[in-house]
Short mmCIF file of C-alpha atoms and ligand atoms in Angstrom, two decimals:
data_model
loop_
_atom_site.label_atom_id
_atom_site.label_comp_id
_atom_site.label_asym_id
_atom_site.label_seq_id
_atom_site.Cartn_x
_atom_site.Cartn_y
_atom_site.Cartn_z
CA UNK A 1 22.23 1.42 -33.08
CA UNK A 2 20.00 1.07 -35.83
CA UNK A 3 19.55 -2.39 -37.55
CA UNK A 4 20.87 -2.00 -41.08
CA UNK A 5 20.62 -5.75 -41.89
CA UNK A 6 19.44 -9.10 -40.76
CA UNK A 7 20.30 -12.64 -41.66
CA UNK A 8 18.24 -12.38 -44.86
CA UNK A 9 19.83 -9.09 -46.12
CA UNK A 10 21.59 -9.14 -49.38
CA UNK A 11 24.05 -6.62 -50.72
CA UNK A 12 25.94 -6.11 -54.12
CA UNK A 13 29.68 -6.76 -53.93
CA UNK A 14 31.65 -6.40 -57.02
CA UNK A 15 29.20 -7.89 -59.33
CA UNK A 16 27.67 -10.48 -57.07
CA UNK A 17 24.83 -10.44 -54.78
CA UNK A 18 25.87 -11.88 -51.24
CA UNK A 19 24.39 -12.11 -47.78
CA UNK A 20 25.38 -9.11 -45.83
CA UNK A 21 26.15 -11.16 -42.87
CA UNK A 22 28.65 -13.25 -44.96
CA UNK A 23 30.19 -10.50 -47.11
CA UNK A 24 33.99 -9.75 -46.40
CA UNK A 25 36.25 -6.89 -47.07
CA UNK A 26 39.95 -6.56 -46.40
CA UNK A 27 41.04 -5.13 -43.21
CA UNK A 28 44.37 -4.10 -44.89
CA UNK A 29 42.33 -1.81 -47.31
CA UNK A 30 43.74 1.57 -47.81
CA UNK A 31 40.06 2.86 -47.40
CA UNK A 32 39.76 1.42 -43.99
CA UNK A 33 43.04 3.01 -42.64
CA UNK A 34 42.98 6.27 -44.31
CA UNK A 35 39.30 7.07 -45.15
CA UNK A 36 40.31 6.70 -48.66
CA UNK A 37 36.98 5.93 -50.35
CA UNK A 38 34.13 7.62 -52.04
CA UNK A 39 30.36 6.91 -51.63
CA UNK A 40 26.84 8.02 -52.49
CA UNK A 41 23.61 8.55 -50.58
CA UNK A 42 20.60 7.79 -52.64
CA UNK A 43 16.91 7.17 -52.01
CA UNK A 44 14.27 5.14 -53.58
CA UNK A 45 10.62 5.73 -53.24
CA UNK A 46 7.41 3.94 -53.72
CA UNK A 47 5.74 6.27 -56.35
CA UNK A 48 1.92 6.97 -56.37
CA UNK A 49 1.56 4.33 -59.01
CA UNK A 50 3.15 1.74 -56.76
CA UNK A 51 6.39 1.45 -58.68
CA UNK A 52 9.89 1.65 -57.10
CA UNK A 53 11.71 4.58 -58.36
CA UNK A 54 15.39 5.61 -57.59
CA UNK A 55 15.34 9.39 -57.40
CA UNK A 56 17.90 11.03 -59.66
CA UNK A 57 19.75 7.84 -59.94
CA UNK A 58 21.91 8.91 -62.94
CA UNK A 59 23.04 12.10 -61.13
CA UNK A 60 24.09 10.14 -58.08
CA UNK A 61 26.12 7.54 -60.07
CA UNK A 62 27.66 10.23 -62.10
CA UNK A 63 28.75 12.03 -58.86
CA UNK A 64 30.23 8.64 -57.58
CA UNK A 65 32.26 8.52 -60.67
CA UNK A 66 33.31 12.14 -60.29
CA UNK A 67 34.18 11.59 -56.69
CA UNK A 68 36.28 8.34 -57.56
CA UNK A 69 38.20 10.22 -60.41
CA UNK A 70 38.89 13.36 -58.12
CA UNK A 71 40.61 10.86 -55.65
CA UNK A 72 42.35 8.88 -58.23
CA UNK A 73 40.43 5.74 -57.47
CA UNK A 74 40.24 3.59 -60.50
CA UNK A 75 36.46 3.56 -61.67
CA UNK A 76 35.30 0.97 -64.31
CA UNK A 77 31.61 0.87 -63.85
CA UNK A 78 28.86 2.16 -66.19
CA UNK A 79 26.05 3.96 -64.50
CA UNK A 80 23.36 1.75 -66.32
CA UNK A 81 25.07 -1.32 -64.88
CA UNK A 82 25.04 0.00 -61.37
CA UNK A 83 21.46 1.37 -61.71
CA UNK A 84 20.37 -2.06 -62.89
CA UNK A 85 22.09 -3.76 -60.02
CA UNK A 86 20.59 -1.45 -57.47
CA UNK A 87 16.98 -2.01 -58.71
CA UNK A 88 17.71 -5.77 -58.56
CA UNK A 89 19.22 -5.27 -55.00
CA UNK A 90 16.08 -3.46 -53.86
CA UNK A 91 13.71 -6.30 -55.33
CA UNK A 92 15.92 -8.91 -53.65
CA UNK A 93 15.63 -7.15 -50.21
CA UNK A 94 11.94 -6.44 -50.82
CA UNK A 95 12.37 -2.72 -50.42
CA UNK A 96 10.74 0.32 -51.99
CA UNK A 97 11.26 3.38 -49.67
CA UNK A 98 15.02 2.70 -49.12
CA UNK A 99 18.30 4.31 -48.47
CA UNK A 100 20.85 3.29 -51.01
CA UNK A 101 24.69 3.36 -50.03
CA UNK A 102 27.29 2.56 -52.77
CA UNK A 103 30.85 2.83 -51.56
CA UNK A 104 34.00 2.54 -53.85
CA UNK A 105 37.01 1.48 -51.85
CA UNK A 106 40.69 0.58 -52.37
CA UNK A 107 42.48 -2.82 -52.01
CA UNK A 108 45.07 -3.83 -49.30
CA UNK A 109 47.68 -0.95 -49.49
CA UNK A 110 49.43 0.50 -46.55
CA UNK A 111 51.38 2.91 -48.73
CA UNK A 112 50.12 6.15 -50.20
CA UNK A 113 50.52 4.83 -53.66
CA UNK A 114 48.03 4.68 -56.62
CA UNK A 115 46.00 1.47 -56.90
CA UNK A 116 45.47 -0.50 -60.04
CA UNK A 117 41.94 -1.54 -59.04
CA UNK A 118 38.84 -0.56 -56.91
CA UNK A 119 36.12 -2.40 -55.35
CA UNK A 120 32.41 -1.52 -55.14
CA UNK A 121 29.62 -2.48 -52.47
CA UNK A 122 26.05 -1.31 -52.62
CA UNK A 123 24.00 -1.54 -49.34
CA UNK A 124 20.35 -0.87 -49.12
CA UNK A 125 18.10 -0.48 -45.99
CA UNK A 126 14.63 0.69 -45.25
CA UNK A 127 14.08 4.39 -44.94
CA UNK A 128 10.52 5.51 -44.52
CA UNK A 129 9.59 8.71 -46.45
CA UNK A 130 9.99 11.84 -44.42
CA UNK A 131 6.76 12.89 -42.86
CA UNK A 132 7.03 15.18 -40.03
CA UNK A 133 8.40 18.71 -40.37
CA UNK A 134 9.63 19.49 -36.87
CA UNK A 135 11.79 22.57 -37.29
CA UNK A 136 15.40 22.14 -36.42
CA UNK A 137 17.35 24.32 -33.75
CA UNK A 138 20.63 24.84 -35.50
CA UNK A 139 23.99 25.95 -34.04
CA UNK A 140 26.69 27.49 -35.97
CA UNK A 141 29.62 25.25 -35.62
CA UNK A 142 33.13 25.90 -34.22
CA UNK A 143 34.29 23.57 -37.05
CA UNK A 144 34.95 24.85 -40.52
CA UNK A 145 34.30 22.59 -43.59
CA UNK A 146 37.54 21.20 -45.05
CA UNK A 147 39.62 23.60 -47.03
CA UNK A 148 39.29 23.06 -50.80
CA UNK A 149 43.09 23.56 -50.90
CA UNK A 150 43.46 20.53 -48.74
CA UNK A 151 40.71 18.26 -49.99
CA UNK A 152 38.73 17.69 -53.14
CA UNK A 153 35.63 19.21 -51.39
CA UNK A 154 33.28 18.59 -54.27
CA UNK A 155 33.89 14.81 -53.98
CA UNK A 156 31.96 12.76 -51.58
CA UNK A 157 34.87 11.21 -49.90
CA UNK A 158 34.67 9.20 -46.66
CA UNK A 159 37.41 11.06 -44.85
CA UNK A 160 35.57 14.29 -45.09
CA UNK A 161 32.93 12.90 -42.80
CA UNK A 162 35.10 13.01 -39.75
CA UNK A 163 34.48 16.69 -39.96
CA UNK A 164 30.65 16.18 -40.40
CA UNK A 165 30.76 13.78 -37.27
CA UNK A 166 32.71 16.21 -35.05
CA UNK A 167 30.30 19.09 -36.05
CA UNK A 168 26.96 17.21 -35.54
CA UNK A 169 28.36 15.82 -32.20
CA UNK A 170 29.33 19.23 -30.99
CA UNK A 171 25.86 20.82 -31.89
CA UNK A 172 24.16 17.87 -30.14
CA UNK A 173 26.30 18.13 -27.11
CA UNK A 174 25.27 21.79 -26.65
CA UNK A 175 21.55 20.82 -26.88
CA UNK A 176 20.90 21.67 -30.62
CA UNK A 177 19.58 19.51 -33.31
CA UNK A 178 22.17 20.08 -36.00
CA UNK A 179 25.30 22.13 -37.00
CA UNK A 180 25.87 24.68 -39.66
CA UNK A 181 29.48 24.93 -40.88
CA UNK A 182 31.43 27.84 -42.29
CA UNK A 183 34.02 27.69 -44.98
CA UNK A 184 37.61 28.59 -44.44
CA UNK A 185 36.86 32.25 -44.94
CA UNK A 186 33.97 32.30 -42.48
CA UNK A 187 31.10 32.19 -44.92
CA UNK A 188 28.26 29.81 -44.37
CA UNK A 189 29.11 26.43 -46.29
CA UNK A 190 26.65 23.72 -45.43
CA UNK A 191 25.41 21.35 -42.72
CA UNK A 192 27.38 18.06 -41.91
CA UNK A 193 25.19 16.20 -44.45
CA UNK A 194 23.08 18.85 -46.19
CA UNK A 195 23.11 22.07 -48.16
CA UNK A 196 21.50 25.23 -46.84
CA UNK A 197 18.89 27.77 -48.12
CA UNK A 198 17.44 30.84 -46.51
CA UNK A 199 14.54 33.06 -47.36
CA UNK A 200 14.24 36.80 -47.06
CA UNK A 201 11.45 39.16 -48.40
CA UNK A 202 10.38 36.70 -51.04
CA UNK A 203 13.81 35.63 -52.23
CA UNK A 204 15.91 32.50 -51.44
CA UNK A 205 19.54 32.32 -51.10
CA UNK A 206 21.94 29.37 -51.06
CA UNK A 207 25.62 29.03 -50.84
CA UNK A 208 27.37 29.47 -54.26
CA UNK A 209 29.44 26.18 -55.41
CA UNK A 210 33.21 26.04 -54.76
CA UNK A 211 33.50 25.15 -51.01
CA UNK A 212 30.56 22.66 -50.57
CA UNK A 213 29.36 19.40 -51.72
CA UNK A 214 27.27 20.10 -54.87
CA UNK A 215 24.07 18.59 -53.57
CA UNK A 216 21.66 16.82 -55.81
CA UNK A 217 18.82 17.95 -53.71
CA UNK A 218 20.18 21.48 -53.96
CA UNK A 219 20.06 21.26 -57.66
CA UNK A 220 16.40 19.93 -57.46
CA UNK A 221 15.50 22.85 -55.09
CA UNK A 222 16.91 25.25 -57.71
CA UNK A 223 14.85 23.52 -60.52
CA UNK A 224 11.70 23.60 -58.26
CA UNK A 225 12.30 27.51 -57.63
CA UNK A 226 12.51 28.03 -61.49
CA UNK A 227 9.21 25.96 -62.01
CA UNK A 228 7.43 27.80 -59.21
CA UNK A 229 8.89 31.25 -60.27
CA UNK A 230 10.62 31.73 -56.83
CA UNK A 231 13.59 34.02 -57.26
CA UNK A 232 16.64 32.28 -55.89
CA UNK A 233 20.35 33.45 -55.77
CA UNK A 234 23.48 31.33 -55.35
CA UNK A 235 26.10 33.52 -53.44
CA UNK A 236 28.32 33.79 -50.41
CA UNK A 237 26.81 35.05 -47.19
CA UNK A 238 27.54 34.94 -43.34
CA UNK A 239 25.61 33.49 -40.43
CA UNK A 240 24.68 37.03 -39.42
CA UNK A 241 23.01 37.39 -42.97
CA UNK A 242 20.78 34.45 -41.81
CA UNK A 243 19.96 35.75 -38.29
CA UNK A 244 16.32 36.82 -38.22
CA UNK A 245 15.56 35.90 -41.81
CA UNK A 246 12.14 34.85 -42.74
CA UNK A 247 12.96 31.06 -42.97
CA UNK A 248 15.72 28.72 -43.69
CA UNK A 249 16.09 24.96 -44.38
CA UNK A 250 18.61 22.18 -45.00
CA UNK A 251 18.22 19.91 -48.00
CA UNK A 252 19.90 16.58 -48.81
CA UNK A 253 18.90 13.12 -50.07
CA UNK A 254 18.46 11.87 -46.51
CA UNK A 255 17.14 14.96 -44.97
CA UNK A 256 14.90 15.93 -47.86
CA UNK A 257 13.69 19.50 -47.14
CA UNK A 258 13.61 20.34 -43.53
CA UNK A 259 13.00 23.74 -42.05
CA UNK A 260 14.92 25.46 -39.25
CA UNK A 261 13.33 27.07 -36.24
CA UNK A 262 16.47 29.02 -35.23
CA UNK A 263 20.10 29.61 -35.83
CA UNK A 264 22.20 30.17 -32.69
CA UNK A 265 18.84 30.74 -30.87
CA UNK A 266 17.77 33.48 -33.22
CA UNK A 267 14.47 32.50 -34.58
CA UNK A 268 13.38 32.66 -38.22
CA UNK A 269 10.46 34.99 -38.12
CA UNK A 270 7.78 33.86 -40.54
CA UNK A 271 5.40 30.93 -39.56
CA UNK A 272 6.85 28.01 -41.44
CA UNK A 273 3.37 27.43 -43.06
CA UNK A 274 3.28 30.76 -44.82
CA UNK A 275 6.80 30.56 -46.29
CA UNK A 276 7.93 29.83 -49.80
CA UNK A 277 10.28 27.32 -48.25
CA UNK A 278 7.28 25.26 -47.15
CA UNK A 279 5.93 25.39 -50.82
CA UNK A 280 9.26 23.94 -51.85
CA UNK A 281 9.28 21.31 -49.11
CA UNK A 282 5.72 20.29 -50.29
CA UNK A 283 7.01 20.36 -53.98
CA UNK A 284 9.93 18.03 -53.27
CA UNK A 285 7.71 15.56 -51.50
CA UNK A 286 5.30 15.27 -54.43
CA UNK A 287 8.33 15.12 -56.87
CA UNK A 288 10.03 12.17 -55.28
CA UNK A 289 6.91 10.11 -55.39
CA UNK A 290 6.12 11.39 -58.97
CA UNK A 291 2.74 12.91 -57.82
CA UNK A 292 1.46 14.16 -61.02
CA UNK A 293 1.70 17.90 -61.64
CA UNK A 294 3.69 20.54 -63.43
CA UNK A 295 6.79 19.74 -61.38
CA UNK A 296 7.01 16.04 -62.11
CA UNK A 297 6.57 16.74 -65.83
CA UNK A 298 9.08 19.58 -66.05
CA UNK A 299 11.81 18.42 -63.50
CA UNK A 300 11.81 14.81 -64.11
CA UNK A 301 11.02 14.98 -67.83
CA UNK A 302 7.97 12.73 -67.46
CA UNK A 303 5.48 12.63 -70.34
N1 PMP B 1 26.62 18.43 -48.11
C1 PMP B 1 27.01 17.27 -47.56
C2 PMP B 1 28.32 17.48 -46.78
C3 PMP B 1 26.30 16.13 -47.70
O1 PMP B 1 26.97 14.92 -47.03
C4 PMP B 1 25.27 15.97 -48.36
C5 PMP B 1 24.57 14.59 -48.52
N2 PMP B 1 24.99 13.87 -49.52
C6 PMP B 1 24.77 17.07 -49.02
C7 PMP B 1 25.37 18.32 -48.92
C8 PMP B 1 23.48 17.05 -49.83
O2 PMP B 1 23.75 16.19 -51.09
P1 PMP B 1 22.62 15.60 -51.83
O3 PMP B 1 21.50 16.47 -51.95
O4 PMP B 1 23.17 15.24 -53.14
O5 PMP B 1 22.23 14.39 -50.95
#
């Protein structure tokens, strides 16, 4: 198992900075028993000027609030307050290239009733920027994503991730790198922790919103496509539509933009280096570290 903290690590817990090794939560929490909590996955980067920058911090904390609201978890925090706390937490832990994990959770409650308060923890740990681009061998999963009629699928809710764990473990047990899940109608939805794009004849396609988590990286890729004048369509499609396409990739905060070699052993046919997908991967890598260029100015609104 990875080392997420040591005796010096500090986390943010309900307004205070406390040692990770001394922080406590209630074992009678409704979140622990029923997977009833919401969270975010955010990254910070050391930019080209040496500053620490949380990528799309407002969008992530807005989604945290939306997720909590969707699940009826009381939410009282302002984004500005949490962003300031996160920067302070990074500094206290001496981190620049980090993964940031806020979790909003419920108090002790064994019933299914509404609570009058929630709690928040923010944890940070080192995550080096993604460097390699080893293409992934992907397997279409036997698991479907949770049905939006049974779950608030646009929320980043802890309980949904049992589905992600099952799908990812199944793919690895079958010798693949990662899973690709369908929605309840059999259309391609997303990966266990990332959205999906594919490329065919100079156009990109990604799953339309509705049955997937609306990824912030997905939105960023759409912005990059606009800036680079790459035609892109949001629509529903099947795994058969992806078989033999020119290229495909997963995108997410943790995964960044990572190409696929094959889906169900059906190879993507263009050399990755020659694809529009690779151009997007490069543009994303530059954007997160604010490497100067058209993209940084347009997408991040930097002067
Ligand atoms: N789908 C799922 C199921 C995820 O867990 C994630 C990661 N948060 C994504 C998509 C990508 O979202 P984002 O780009 O906001 O990280």
